[in-house]
Coordinates of C-alpha atoms in Angstrom, one line a residue:
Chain A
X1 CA 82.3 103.0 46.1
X2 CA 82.2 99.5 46.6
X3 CA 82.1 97.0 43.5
X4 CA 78.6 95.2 44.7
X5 CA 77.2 98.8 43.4
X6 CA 78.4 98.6 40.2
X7 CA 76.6 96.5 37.3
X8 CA 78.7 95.1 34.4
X9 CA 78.1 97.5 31.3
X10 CA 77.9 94.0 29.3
X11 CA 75.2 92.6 31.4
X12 CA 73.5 95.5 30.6
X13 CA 74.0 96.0 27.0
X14 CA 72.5 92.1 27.2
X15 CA 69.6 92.8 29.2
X16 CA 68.2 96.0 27.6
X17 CA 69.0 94.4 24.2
X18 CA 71.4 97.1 23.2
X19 CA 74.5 98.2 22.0
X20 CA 78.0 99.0 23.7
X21 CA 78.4 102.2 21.4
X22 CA 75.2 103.6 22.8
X23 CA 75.9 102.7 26.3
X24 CA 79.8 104.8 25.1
X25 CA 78.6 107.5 23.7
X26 CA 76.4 108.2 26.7
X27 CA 79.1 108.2 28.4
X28 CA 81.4 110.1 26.2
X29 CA 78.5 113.1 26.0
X30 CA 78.5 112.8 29.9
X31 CA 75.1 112.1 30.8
X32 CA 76.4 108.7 32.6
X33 CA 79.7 107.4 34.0
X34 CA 81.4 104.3 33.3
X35 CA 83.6 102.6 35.6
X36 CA 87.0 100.8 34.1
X37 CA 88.2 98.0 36.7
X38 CA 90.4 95.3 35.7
X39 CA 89.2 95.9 31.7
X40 CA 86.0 95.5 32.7
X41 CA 83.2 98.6 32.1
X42 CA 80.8 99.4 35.0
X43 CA 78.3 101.8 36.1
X44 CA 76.7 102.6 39.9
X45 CA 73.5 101.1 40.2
X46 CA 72.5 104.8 41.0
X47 CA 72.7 105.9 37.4
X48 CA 70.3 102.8 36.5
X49 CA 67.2 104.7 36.9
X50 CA 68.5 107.8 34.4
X51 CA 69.8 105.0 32.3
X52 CA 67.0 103.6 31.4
X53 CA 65.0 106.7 31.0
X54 CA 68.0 107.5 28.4
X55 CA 67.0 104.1 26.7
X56 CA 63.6 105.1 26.8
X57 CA 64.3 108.3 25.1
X58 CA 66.2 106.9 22.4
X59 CA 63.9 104.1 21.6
X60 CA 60.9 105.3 21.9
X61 CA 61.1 108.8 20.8
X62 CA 63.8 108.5 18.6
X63 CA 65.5 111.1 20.5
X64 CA 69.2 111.1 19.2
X65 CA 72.4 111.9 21.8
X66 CA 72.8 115.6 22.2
X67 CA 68.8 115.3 22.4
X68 CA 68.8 113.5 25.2
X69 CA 71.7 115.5 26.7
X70 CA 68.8 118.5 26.1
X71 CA 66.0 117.3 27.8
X72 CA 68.1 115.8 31.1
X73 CA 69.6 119.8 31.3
X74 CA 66.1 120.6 31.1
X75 CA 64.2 118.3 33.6
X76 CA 67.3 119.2 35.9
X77 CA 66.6 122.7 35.7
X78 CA 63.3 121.7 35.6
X79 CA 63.3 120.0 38.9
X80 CA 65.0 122.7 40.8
X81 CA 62.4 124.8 39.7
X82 CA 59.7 122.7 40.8
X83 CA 61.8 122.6 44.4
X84 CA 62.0 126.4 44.7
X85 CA 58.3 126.6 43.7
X86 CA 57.6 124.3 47.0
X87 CA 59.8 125.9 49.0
X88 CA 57.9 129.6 47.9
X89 CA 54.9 127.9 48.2
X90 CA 55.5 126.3 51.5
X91 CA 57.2 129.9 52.9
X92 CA 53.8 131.7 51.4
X93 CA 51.4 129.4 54.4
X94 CA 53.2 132.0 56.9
X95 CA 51.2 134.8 55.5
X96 CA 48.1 133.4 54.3
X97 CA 45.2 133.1 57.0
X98 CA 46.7 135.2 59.0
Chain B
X1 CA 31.9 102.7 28.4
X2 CA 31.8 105.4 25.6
X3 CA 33.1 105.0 22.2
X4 CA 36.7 106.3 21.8
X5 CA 37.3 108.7 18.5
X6 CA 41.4 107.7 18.3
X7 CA 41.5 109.7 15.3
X8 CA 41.0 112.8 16.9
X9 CA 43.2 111.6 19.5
X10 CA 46.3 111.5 17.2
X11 CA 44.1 114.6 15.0
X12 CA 44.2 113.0 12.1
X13 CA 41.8 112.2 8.9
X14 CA 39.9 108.9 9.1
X15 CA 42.1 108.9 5.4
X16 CA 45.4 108.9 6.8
X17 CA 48.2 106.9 6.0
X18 CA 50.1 105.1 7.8
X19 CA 53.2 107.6 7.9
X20 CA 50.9 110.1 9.1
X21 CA 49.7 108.1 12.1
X22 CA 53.2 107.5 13.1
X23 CA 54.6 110.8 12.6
X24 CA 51.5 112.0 14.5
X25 CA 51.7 109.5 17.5
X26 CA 55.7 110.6 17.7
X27 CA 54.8 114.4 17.9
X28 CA 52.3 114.0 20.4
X29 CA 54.3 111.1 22.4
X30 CA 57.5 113.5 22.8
X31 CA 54.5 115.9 24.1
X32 CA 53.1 114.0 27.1
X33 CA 55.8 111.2 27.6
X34 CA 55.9 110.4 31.3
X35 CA 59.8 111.0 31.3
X36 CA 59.5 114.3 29.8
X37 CA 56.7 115.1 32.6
X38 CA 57.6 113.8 35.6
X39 CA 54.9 113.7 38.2
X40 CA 52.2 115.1 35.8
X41 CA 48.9 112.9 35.8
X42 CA 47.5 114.7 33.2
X43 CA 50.0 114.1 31.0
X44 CA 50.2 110.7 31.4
X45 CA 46.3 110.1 31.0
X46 CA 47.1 111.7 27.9
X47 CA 50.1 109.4 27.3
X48 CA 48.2 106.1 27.6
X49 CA 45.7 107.7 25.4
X50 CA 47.4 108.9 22.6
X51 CA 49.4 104.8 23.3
X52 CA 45.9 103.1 23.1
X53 CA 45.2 105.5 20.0
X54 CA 48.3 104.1 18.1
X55 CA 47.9 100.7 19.4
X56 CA 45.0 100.8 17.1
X57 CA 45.5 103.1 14.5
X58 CA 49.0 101.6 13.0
X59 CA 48.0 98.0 12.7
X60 CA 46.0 97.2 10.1
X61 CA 44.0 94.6 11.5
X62 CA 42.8 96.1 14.5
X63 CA 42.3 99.6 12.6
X64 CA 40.2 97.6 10.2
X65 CA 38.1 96.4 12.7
X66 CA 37.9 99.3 14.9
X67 CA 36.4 101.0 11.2
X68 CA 34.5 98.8 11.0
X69 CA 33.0 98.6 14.8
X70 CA 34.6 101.4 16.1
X71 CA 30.9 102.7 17.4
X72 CA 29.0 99.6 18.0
X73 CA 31.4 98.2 20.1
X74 CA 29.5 95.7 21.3
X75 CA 29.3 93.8 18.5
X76 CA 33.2 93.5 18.2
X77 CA 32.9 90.9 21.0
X78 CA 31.1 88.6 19.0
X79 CA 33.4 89.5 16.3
X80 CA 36.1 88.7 19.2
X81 CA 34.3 85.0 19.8
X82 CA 34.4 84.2 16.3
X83 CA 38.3 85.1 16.0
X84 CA 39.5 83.0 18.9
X85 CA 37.6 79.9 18.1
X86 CA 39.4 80.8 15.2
X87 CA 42.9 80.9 16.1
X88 CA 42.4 78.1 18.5
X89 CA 42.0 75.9 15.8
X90 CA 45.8 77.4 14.6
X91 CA 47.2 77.0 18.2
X92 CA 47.6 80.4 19.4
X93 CA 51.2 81.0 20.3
X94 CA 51.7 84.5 20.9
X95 CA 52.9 84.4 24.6
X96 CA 50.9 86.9 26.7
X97 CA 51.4 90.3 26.5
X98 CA 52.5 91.8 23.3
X99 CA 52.8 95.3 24.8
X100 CA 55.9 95.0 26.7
X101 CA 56.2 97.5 28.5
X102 CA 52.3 99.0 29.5
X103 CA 50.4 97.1 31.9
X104 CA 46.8 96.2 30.8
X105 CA 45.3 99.0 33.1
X106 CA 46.9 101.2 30.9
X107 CA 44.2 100.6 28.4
X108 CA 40.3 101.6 28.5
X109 CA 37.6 99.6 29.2
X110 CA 36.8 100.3 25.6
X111 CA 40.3 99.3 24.7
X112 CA 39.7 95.6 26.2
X113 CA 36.0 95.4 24.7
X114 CA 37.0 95.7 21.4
X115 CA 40.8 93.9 21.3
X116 CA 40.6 91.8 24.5
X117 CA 42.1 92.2 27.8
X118 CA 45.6 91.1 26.8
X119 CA 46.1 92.4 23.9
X120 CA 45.1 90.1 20.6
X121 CA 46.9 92.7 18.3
X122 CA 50.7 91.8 17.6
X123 CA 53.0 95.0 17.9
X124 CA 56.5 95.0 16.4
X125 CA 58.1 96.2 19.5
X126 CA 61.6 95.0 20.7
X127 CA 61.6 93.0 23.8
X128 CA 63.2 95.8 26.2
X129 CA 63.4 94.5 29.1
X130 CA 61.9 97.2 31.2
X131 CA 61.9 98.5 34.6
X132 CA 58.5 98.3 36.4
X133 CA 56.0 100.9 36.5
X134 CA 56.9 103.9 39.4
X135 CA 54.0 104.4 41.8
X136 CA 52.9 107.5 43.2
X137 CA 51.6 107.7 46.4
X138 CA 50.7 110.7 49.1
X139 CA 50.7 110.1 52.7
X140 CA 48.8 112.8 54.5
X141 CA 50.4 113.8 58.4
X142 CA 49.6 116.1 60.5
X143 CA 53.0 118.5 61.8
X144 CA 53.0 116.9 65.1
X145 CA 53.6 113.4 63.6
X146 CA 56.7 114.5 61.8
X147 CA 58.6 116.1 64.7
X148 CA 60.1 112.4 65.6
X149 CA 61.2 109.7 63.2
X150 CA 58.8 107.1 63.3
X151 CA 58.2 104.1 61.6
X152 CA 54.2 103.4 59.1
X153 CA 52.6 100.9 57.5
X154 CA 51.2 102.0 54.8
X155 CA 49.4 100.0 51.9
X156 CA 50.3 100.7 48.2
X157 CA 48.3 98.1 45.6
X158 CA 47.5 96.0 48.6
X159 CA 51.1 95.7 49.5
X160 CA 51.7 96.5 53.0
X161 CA 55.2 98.4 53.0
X162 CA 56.7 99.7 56.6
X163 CA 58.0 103.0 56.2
X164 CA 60.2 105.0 58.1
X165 CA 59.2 108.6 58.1
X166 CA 62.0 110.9 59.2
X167 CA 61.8 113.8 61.3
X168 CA 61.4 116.9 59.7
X169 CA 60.0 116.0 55.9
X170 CA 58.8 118.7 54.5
X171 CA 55.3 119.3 52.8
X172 CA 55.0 118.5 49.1
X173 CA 58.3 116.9 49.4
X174 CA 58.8 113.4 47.5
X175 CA 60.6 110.4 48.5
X176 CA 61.8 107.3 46.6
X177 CA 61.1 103.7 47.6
X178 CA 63.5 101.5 45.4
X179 CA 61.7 98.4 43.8
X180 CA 58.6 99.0 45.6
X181 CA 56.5 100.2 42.2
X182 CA 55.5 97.6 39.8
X183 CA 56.8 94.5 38.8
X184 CA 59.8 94.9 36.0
X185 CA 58.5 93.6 32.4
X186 CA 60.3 90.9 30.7
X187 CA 62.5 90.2 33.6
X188 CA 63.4 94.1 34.0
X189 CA 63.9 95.0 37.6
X190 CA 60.9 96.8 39.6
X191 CA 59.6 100.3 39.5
X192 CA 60.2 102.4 42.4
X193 CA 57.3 104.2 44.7
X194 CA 57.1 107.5 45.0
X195 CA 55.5 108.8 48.2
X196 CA 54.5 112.3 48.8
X197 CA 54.1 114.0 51.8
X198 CA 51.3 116.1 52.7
X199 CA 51.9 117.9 56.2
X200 CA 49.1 119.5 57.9
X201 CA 49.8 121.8 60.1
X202 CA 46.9 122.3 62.9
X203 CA 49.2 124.1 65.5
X204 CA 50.0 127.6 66.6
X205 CA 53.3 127.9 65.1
X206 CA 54.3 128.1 61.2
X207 CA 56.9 126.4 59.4
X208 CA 59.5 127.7 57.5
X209 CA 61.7 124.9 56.8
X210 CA 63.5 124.0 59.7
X211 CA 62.4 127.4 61.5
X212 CA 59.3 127.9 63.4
X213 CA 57.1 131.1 63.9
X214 CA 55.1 132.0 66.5
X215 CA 53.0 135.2 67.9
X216 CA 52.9 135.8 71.5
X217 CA 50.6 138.5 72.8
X218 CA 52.6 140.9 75.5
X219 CA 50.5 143.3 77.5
X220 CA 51.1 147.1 78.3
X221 CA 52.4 146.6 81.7
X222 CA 54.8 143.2 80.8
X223 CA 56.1 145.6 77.6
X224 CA 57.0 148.4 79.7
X225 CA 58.7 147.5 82.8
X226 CA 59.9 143.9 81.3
X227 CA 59.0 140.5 83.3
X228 CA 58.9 136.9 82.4
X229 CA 56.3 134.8 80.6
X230 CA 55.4 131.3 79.8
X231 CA 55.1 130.4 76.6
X232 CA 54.7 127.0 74.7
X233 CA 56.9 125.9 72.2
X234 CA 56.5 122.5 69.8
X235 CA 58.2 120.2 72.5
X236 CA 56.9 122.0 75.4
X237 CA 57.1 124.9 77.8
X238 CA 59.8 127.4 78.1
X239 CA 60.3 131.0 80.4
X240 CA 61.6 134.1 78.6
X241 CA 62.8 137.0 80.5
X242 CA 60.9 140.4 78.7
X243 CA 63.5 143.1 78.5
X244 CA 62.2 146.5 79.8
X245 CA 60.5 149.0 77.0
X246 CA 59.7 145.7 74.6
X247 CA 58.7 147.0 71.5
X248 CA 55.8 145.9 69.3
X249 CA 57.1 143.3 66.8
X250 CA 60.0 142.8 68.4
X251 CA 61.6 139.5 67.3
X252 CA 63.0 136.9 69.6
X253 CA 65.4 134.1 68.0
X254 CA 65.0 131.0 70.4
X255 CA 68.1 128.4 69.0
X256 CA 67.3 125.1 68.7
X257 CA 63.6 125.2 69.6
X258 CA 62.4 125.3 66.1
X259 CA 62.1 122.0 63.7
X260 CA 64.1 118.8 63.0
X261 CA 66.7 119.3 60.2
X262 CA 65.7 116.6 57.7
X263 CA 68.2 113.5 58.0
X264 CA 70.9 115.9 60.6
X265 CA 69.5 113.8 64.1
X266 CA 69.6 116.0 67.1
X267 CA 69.7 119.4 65.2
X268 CA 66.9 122.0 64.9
X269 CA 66.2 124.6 63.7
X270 CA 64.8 128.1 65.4
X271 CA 61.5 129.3 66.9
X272 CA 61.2 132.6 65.9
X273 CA 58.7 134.8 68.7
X274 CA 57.2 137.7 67.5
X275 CA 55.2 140.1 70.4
X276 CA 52.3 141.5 69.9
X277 CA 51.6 144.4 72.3
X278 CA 47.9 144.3 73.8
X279 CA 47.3 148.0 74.1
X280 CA 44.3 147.9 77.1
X281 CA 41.2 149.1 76.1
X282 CA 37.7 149.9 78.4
X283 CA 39.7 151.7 80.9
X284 CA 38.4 152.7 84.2
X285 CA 38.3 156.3 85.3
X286 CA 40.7 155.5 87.2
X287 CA 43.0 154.2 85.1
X288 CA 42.7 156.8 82.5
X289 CA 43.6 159.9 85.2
X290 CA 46.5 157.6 86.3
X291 CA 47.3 157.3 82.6
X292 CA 47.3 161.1 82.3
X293 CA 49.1 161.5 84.9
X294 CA 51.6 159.7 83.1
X295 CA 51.3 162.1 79.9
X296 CA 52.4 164.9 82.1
X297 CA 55.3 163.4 83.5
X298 CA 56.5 162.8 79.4

């Protein structure tokens, strides 16, 4: 993991107008990962798109912490679901028009 | 454009409050929120509706006017007229969008008639800087196309984008173009684009995955005594040797003639043969005495 992938936890907490103890207790409950190099807090650019859905959640819903820990276990589980569906649906073409 | 009820959108009482609004937008926005229902179109239709509805319905002003005009909408654009020449006189100041983070298709043509295409409503929303909206997309291929890597242009809101399709996507599957949806709002970076893949498949062989199936008529003779045939697999042609007393059914595992393994360049998977034995039929005389012959000998 290279540091060009990381994004400065305060430049974040600036940008999406909120605050460090949200962006911690995410990280705490371990729905995100923060990075600690030289004192300085980080998370992979990868997480951004989960991170802002989190934000989302929470402001706009009003969804507290262990909420949103919920419904990410949930669209996980729902997502793997949705992948063995088309996988099932995909292996169910062999048989039909036969 | 037909007159919108946004009461019975949020299902409440022309009466309500405006706790009741709220607490009915929230219940019905944790319903059909486009993060708690990915890829569902429905739901977000219902989203931007139940959005529009609220827009409305919890501010005063425009809940006042949409009382008052709600049905004869057209009249609210003369009412419209007489408010901006209005607030021209005050020097309008509200800077562009008040809804940070929907884009103005997001509202009906109803919507726009009656509150402008912008938005003339103020909303006491936080300035979120928010990532673009993700765009959905399907690309339709045929089987054949997606047995090599190969590189598209496809267009996406009139935005040409060159894509690389890899060999061996499966149908229904999605994949995700970073920053290629729409443009971030209040500086927030872009959405992504979502494209996914319809495979049609007009050959002879079916797709399992990386495995591919395929029925090969075998006749009496070929079953019995065993030979070689020709057959045609997805790159080309290929001999296989018939072992003696073949049964009908029988299974034959060719390795590495199946399908690309998605992102694994060079591997495939198999082609899986199953024979079908063409019992003769319309014998000759002939043929049936020699074929009786043959009973007696068993």
């Amino acid at each position: 993991m290279t540091n060009k992938n990381l994004i400065s936890i305060k430049n974040l907490c600036s940008h999406y107008e909120i605050e460090f103890s949200f962006v911690d207790a995410l990280n705490k409950i371990g729905l995100i990962q923060i990075e600690i190099i030289e004192q300085n807090h980080f998370i992979h650019q990868d997480q951004i798109g989960d991170f802002e859905k989190m934000i989302r959640l929470h402001t706009e819903l009003n969804v507290n912490l262990e909420g949103i820990d919920v419904v990410f276990n949930l669209l996980e589980k729902e997502k793997e679901l949705r992948n063995e569906l088309n996988t099932l649906k995909n292996r169910l073409r062999l048989y039909e028009n036969d | 454009m037909t007159f919108i009820d946004y009461y019975k959108i949020l299902g409440v009482g022309k009466t309500a409050t405006e706790k009741e609004i709220k607490n009915a937008y929230r219940k019905l926005a944790r319903k059909y929120h486009p993060d708690l229902n990915p890829d569902n179109k429905e739901a977000e239709k219902k989203f931007k509706e139940i959005n529009e509805a609220n827009e409305v319905l919890s501010n005063s002003e425009n809940r006042k006017k949409y009382d008052q005009y709600g049905k004869d909408w057209q009249h609210a654009e003369e009412f419209e007229k007489a408010k901006q020449q209005q607030q021209s006189q005050h020097q309008y100041s509200q800077q562009g969008f008040s809804s940070e983070d929907f884009s103005e298709q997001d509202f009906s043509d109803y919507f726009e008639s009656m509150f402008g295409r912008t938005g003339t409503y103020s909303r006491q929303r936080s300035k979120t800087k928010f990532k673009g909206q993700d765009f959905n997309a399907e690309l339709h291929l045929n089987l054949k196309d997606i047995y090599e890597a190969h590189q598209q242009i496809i267009t996406v809101n009139n935005n040409k984008i060159r894509l690389t399709i890899p060999a061996g996507v499966e149908n229904n599957q999605i994949i995700k173009i970073q920053g290629k949806g729409g443009k971030g709002v209040n500086g927030g970076p872009n959405g992504d684009l979502y494209i996914k893949f319809i495979i049609n498949n007009n050959t002879q062989f079916k797709r399992d995955g990386n495995n591919l199936y395929a029925n090969i008529d075998l006749d009496l003779y070929t079953s019995i005594l065993g030979g070689e045939i020709n057959i045609d697999t997805f790159k080309g042609k290929a001999k296989l040797k018939i072992k003696p007393g073949t049964q009908n059914e029988t299974k034959v595992r060719l390795k590495g003639k199946g399908f690309p393994i998605y992102k694994q360049e060079g591997k495939f998977g198999d082609l899986i043969i199953t024979y079908h034995l063409k019992i003769p039929t319309n014998l000759s005389a002939k043929e049936k005495e020699l074929f009786k012959e043959l009973q007696k000998l068993r």
